[in-house]
PDB file of C-alpha atoms in Angstrom:
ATOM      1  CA  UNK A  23      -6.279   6.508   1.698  1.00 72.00           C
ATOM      2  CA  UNK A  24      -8.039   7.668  -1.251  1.00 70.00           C
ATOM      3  CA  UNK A  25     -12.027   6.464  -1.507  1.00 68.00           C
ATOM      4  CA  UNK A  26     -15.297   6.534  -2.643  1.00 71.00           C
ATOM      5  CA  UNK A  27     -18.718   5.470  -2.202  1.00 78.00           C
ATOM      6  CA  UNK A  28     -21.038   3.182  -4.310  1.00 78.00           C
ATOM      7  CA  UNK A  29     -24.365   1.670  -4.068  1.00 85.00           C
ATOM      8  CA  UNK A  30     -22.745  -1.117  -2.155  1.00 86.00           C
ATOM      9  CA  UNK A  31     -20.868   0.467   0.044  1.00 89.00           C
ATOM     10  CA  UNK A  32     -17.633   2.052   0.510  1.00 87.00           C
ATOM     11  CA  UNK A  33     -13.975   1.846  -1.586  1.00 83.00           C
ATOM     12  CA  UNK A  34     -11.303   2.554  -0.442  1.00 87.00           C
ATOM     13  CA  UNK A  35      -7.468   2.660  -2.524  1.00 89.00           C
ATOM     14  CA  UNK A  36      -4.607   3.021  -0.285  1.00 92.00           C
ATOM     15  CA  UNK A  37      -2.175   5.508  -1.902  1.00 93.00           C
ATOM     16  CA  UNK A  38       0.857   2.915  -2.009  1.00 92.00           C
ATOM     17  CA  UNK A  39      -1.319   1.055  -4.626  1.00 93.00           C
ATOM     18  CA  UNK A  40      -2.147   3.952  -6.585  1.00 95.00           C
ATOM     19  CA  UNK A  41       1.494   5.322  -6.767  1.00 94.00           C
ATOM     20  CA  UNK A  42       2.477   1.786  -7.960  1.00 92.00           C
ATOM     21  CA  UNK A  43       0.030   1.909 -10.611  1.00 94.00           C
ATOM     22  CA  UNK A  44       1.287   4.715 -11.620  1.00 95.00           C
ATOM     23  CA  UNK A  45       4.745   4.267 -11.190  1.00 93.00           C
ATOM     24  CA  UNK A  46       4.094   1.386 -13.837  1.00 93.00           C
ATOM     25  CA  UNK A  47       2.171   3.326 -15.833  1.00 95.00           C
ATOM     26  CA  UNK A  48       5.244   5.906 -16.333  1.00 94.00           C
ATOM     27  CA  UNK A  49       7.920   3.009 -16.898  1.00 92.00           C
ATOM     28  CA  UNK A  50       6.050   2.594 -20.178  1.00 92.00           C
ATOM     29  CA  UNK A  51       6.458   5.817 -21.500  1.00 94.00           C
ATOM     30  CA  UNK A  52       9.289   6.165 -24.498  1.00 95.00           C
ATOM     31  CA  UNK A  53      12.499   8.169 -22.939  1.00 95.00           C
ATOM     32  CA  UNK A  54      11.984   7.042 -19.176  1.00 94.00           C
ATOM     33  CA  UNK A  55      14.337   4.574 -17.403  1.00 92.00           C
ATOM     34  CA  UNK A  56      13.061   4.722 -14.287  1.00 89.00           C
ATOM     35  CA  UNK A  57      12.274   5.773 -11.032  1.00 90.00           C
ATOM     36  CA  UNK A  58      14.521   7.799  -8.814  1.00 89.00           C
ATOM     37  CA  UNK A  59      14.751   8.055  -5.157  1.00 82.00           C
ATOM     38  CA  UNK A  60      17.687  10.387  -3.856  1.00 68.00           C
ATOM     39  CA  UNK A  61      20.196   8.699  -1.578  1.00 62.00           C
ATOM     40  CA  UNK A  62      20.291  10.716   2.034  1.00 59.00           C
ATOM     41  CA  UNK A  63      23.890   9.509   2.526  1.00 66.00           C
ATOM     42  CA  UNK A  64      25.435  10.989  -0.479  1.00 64.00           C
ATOM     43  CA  UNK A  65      22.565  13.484  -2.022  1.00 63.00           C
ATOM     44  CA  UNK A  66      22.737  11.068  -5.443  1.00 65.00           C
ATOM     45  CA  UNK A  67      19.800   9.877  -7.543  1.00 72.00           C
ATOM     46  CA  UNK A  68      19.723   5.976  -7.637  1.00 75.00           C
ATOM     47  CA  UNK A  69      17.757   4.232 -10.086  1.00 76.00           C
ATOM     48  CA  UNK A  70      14.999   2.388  -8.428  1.00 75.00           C
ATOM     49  CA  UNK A  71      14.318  -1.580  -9.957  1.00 68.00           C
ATOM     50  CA  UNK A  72      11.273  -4.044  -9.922  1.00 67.00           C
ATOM     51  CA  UNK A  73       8.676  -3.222  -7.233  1.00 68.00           C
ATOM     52  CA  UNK A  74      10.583  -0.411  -5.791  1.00 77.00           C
ATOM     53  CA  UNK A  75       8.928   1.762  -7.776  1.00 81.00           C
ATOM     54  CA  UNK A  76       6.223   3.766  -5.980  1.00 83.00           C
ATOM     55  CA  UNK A  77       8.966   4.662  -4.099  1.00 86.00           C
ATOM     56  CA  UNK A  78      10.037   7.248  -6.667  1.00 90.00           C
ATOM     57  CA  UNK A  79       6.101   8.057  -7.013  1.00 94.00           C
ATOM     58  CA  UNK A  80       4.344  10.264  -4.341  1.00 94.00           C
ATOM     59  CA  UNK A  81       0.460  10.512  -4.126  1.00 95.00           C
ATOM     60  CA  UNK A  82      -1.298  12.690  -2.019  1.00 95.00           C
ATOM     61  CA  UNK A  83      -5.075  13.232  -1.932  1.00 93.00           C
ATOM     62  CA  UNK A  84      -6.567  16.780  -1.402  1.00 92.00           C
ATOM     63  CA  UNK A  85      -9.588  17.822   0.403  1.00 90.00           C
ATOM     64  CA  UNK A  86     -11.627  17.349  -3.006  1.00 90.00           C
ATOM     65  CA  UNK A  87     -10.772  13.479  -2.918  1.00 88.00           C
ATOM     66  CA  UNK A  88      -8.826  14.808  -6.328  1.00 94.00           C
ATOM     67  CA  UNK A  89      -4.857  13.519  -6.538  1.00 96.00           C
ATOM     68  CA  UNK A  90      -1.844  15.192  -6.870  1.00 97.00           C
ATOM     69  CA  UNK A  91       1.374  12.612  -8.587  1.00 97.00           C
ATOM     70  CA  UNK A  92       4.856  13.539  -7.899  1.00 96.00           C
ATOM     71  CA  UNK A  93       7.078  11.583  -9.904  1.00 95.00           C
ATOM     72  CA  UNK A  94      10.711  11.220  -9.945  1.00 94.00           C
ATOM     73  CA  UNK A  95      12.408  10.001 -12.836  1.00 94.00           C
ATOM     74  CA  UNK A  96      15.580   9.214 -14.383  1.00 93.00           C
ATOM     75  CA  UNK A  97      15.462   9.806 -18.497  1.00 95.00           C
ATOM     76  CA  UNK A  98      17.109   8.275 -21.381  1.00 95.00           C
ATOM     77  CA  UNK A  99      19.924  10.420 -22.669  1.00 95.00           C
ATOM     78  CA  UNK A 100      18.774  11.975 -25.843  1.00 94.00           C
ATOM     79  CA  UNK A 101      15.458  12.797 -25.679  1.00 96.00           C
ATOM     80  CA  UNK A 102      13.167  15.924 -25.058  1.00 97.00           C
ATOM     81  CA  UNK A 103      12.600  16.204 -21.242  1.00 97.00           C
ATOM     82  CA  UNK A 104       9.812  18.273 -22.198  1.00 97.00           C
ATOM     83  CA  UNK A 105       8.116  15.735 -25.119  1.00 97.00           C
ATOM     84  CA  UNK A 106       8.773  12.598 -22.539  1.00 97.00           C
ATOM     85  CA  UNK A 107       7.297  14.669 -19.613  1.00 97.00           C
ATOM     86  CA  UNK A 108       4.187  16.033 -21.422  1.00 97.00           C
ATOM     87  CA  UNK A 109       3.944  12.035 -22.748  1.00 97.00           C
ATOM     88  CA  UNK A 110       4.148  10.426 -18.988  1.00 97.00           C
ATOM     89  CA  UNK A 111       1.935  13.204 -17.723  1.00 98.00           C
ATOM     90  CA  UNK A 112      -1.029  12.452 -20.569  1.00 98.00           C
ATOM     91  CA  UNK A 113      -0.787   8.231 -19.857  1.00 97.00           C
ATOM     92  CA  UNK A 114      -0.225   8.498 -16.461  1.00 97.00           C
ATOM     93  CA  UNK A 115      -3.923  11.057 -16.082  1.00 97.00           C
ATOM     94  CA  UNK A 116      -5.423   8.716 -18.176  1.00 97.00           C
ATOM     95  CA  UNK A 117      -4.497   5.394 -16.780  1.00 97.00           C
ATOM     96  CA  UNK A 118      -4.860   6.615 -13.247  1.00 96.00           C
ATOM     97  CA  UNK A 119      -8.369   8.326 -13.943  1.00 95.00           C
ATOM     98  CA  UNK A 120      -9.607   5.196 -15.662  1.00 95.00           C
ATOM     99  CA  UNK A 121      -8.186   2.437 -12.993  1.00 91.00           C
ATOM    100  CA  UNK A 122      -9.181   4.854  -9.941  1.00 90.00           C
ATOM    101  CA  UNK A 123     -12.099   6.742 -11.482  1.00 88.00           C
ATOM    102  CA  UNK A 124     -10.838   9.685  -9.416  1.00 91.00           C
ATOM    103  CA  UNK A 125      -9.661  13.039 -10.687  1.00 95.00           C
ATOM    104  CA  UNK A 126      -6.115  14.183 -10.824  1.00 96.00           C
ATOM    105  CA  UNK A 127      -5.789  17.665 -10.002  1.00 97.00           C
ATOM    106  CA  UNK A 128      -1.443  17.828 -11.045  1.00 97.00           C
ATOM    107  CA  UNK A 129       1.423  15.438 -11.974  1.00 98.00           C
ATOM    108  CA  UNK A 130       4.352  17.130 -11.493  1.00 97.00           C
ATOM    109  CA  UNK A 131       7.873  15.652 -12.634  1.00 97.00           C
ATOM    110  CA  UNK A 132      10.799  15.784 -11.600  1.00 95.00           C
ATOM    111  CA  UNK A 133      13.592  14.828 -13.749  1.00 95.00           C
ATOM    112  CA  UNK A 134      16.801  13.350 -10.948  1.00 91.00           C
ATOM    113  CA  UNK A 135      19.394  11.955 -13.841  1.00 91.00           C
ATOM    114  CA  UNK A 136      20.021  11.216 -17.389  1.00 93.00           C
ATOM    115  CA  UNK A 137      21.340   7.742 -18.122  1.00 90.00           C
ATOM    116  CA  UNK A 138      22.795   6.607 -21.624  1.00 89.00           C
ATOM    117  CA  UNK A 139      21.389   3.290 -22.756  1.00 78.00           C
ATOM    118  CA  UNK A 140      23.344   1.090 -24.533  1.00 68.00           C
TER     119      UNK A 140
END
């Protein structure tokens, strides 16, 4: 549970909501298609839909209250990995910094699939 303190108390974010956030935050980045979450039964990356999201997002908070995003995605076929990673990395810091007003320390992506889009 990530938190802070105010003048009127105490606020605390639970991480599900912040990787959710985030998780839509990335969807609207040029060149990504979605989420990924790897299937145990078969070791496949399936493409997550709707509010299923934050499943292919992982927050974790360090001992600075400062967050670390792990994001799984699946990316359009065509485009630079490393222009639509460097893209979902700089909206995602901002976005998350501004909704959260906490620090993110790294985003790290992984790229699970490439999918062609008609």
């Amino acid at each position: 549970m990530a938190g802070f303190t105010n003048d009127n108390g105490v606020i605390s974010i639970d991480t599900d909501v912040i990787a959710a956030y985030a998780g839509h935050a990335a969807l609207d980045c040029f060149g990504i298609v979605g989420m990924a979450t790897i299937s145990m039964r078969d070791g496949l990356a399936k493409l997550l839909k709707g509010d299923s999201v934050a499943r292919g997002v992982n927050v974790t908070i360090n001992e600075d209250n400062e967050l670390n995003i792990d994001f799984h995605i699946i990316v359009s076929y065509g485009v630079c990995i490393k222009t639509v990673a460097t893209n979902l990395i700089n909206t995602v810091k901002y976005q998350v910094e501004d909704y959260t007003e906490m620090k993110i320390k790294a985003i790290n992506v992984f790229v699970e699939g490439v999918r062609v889009i008609d």
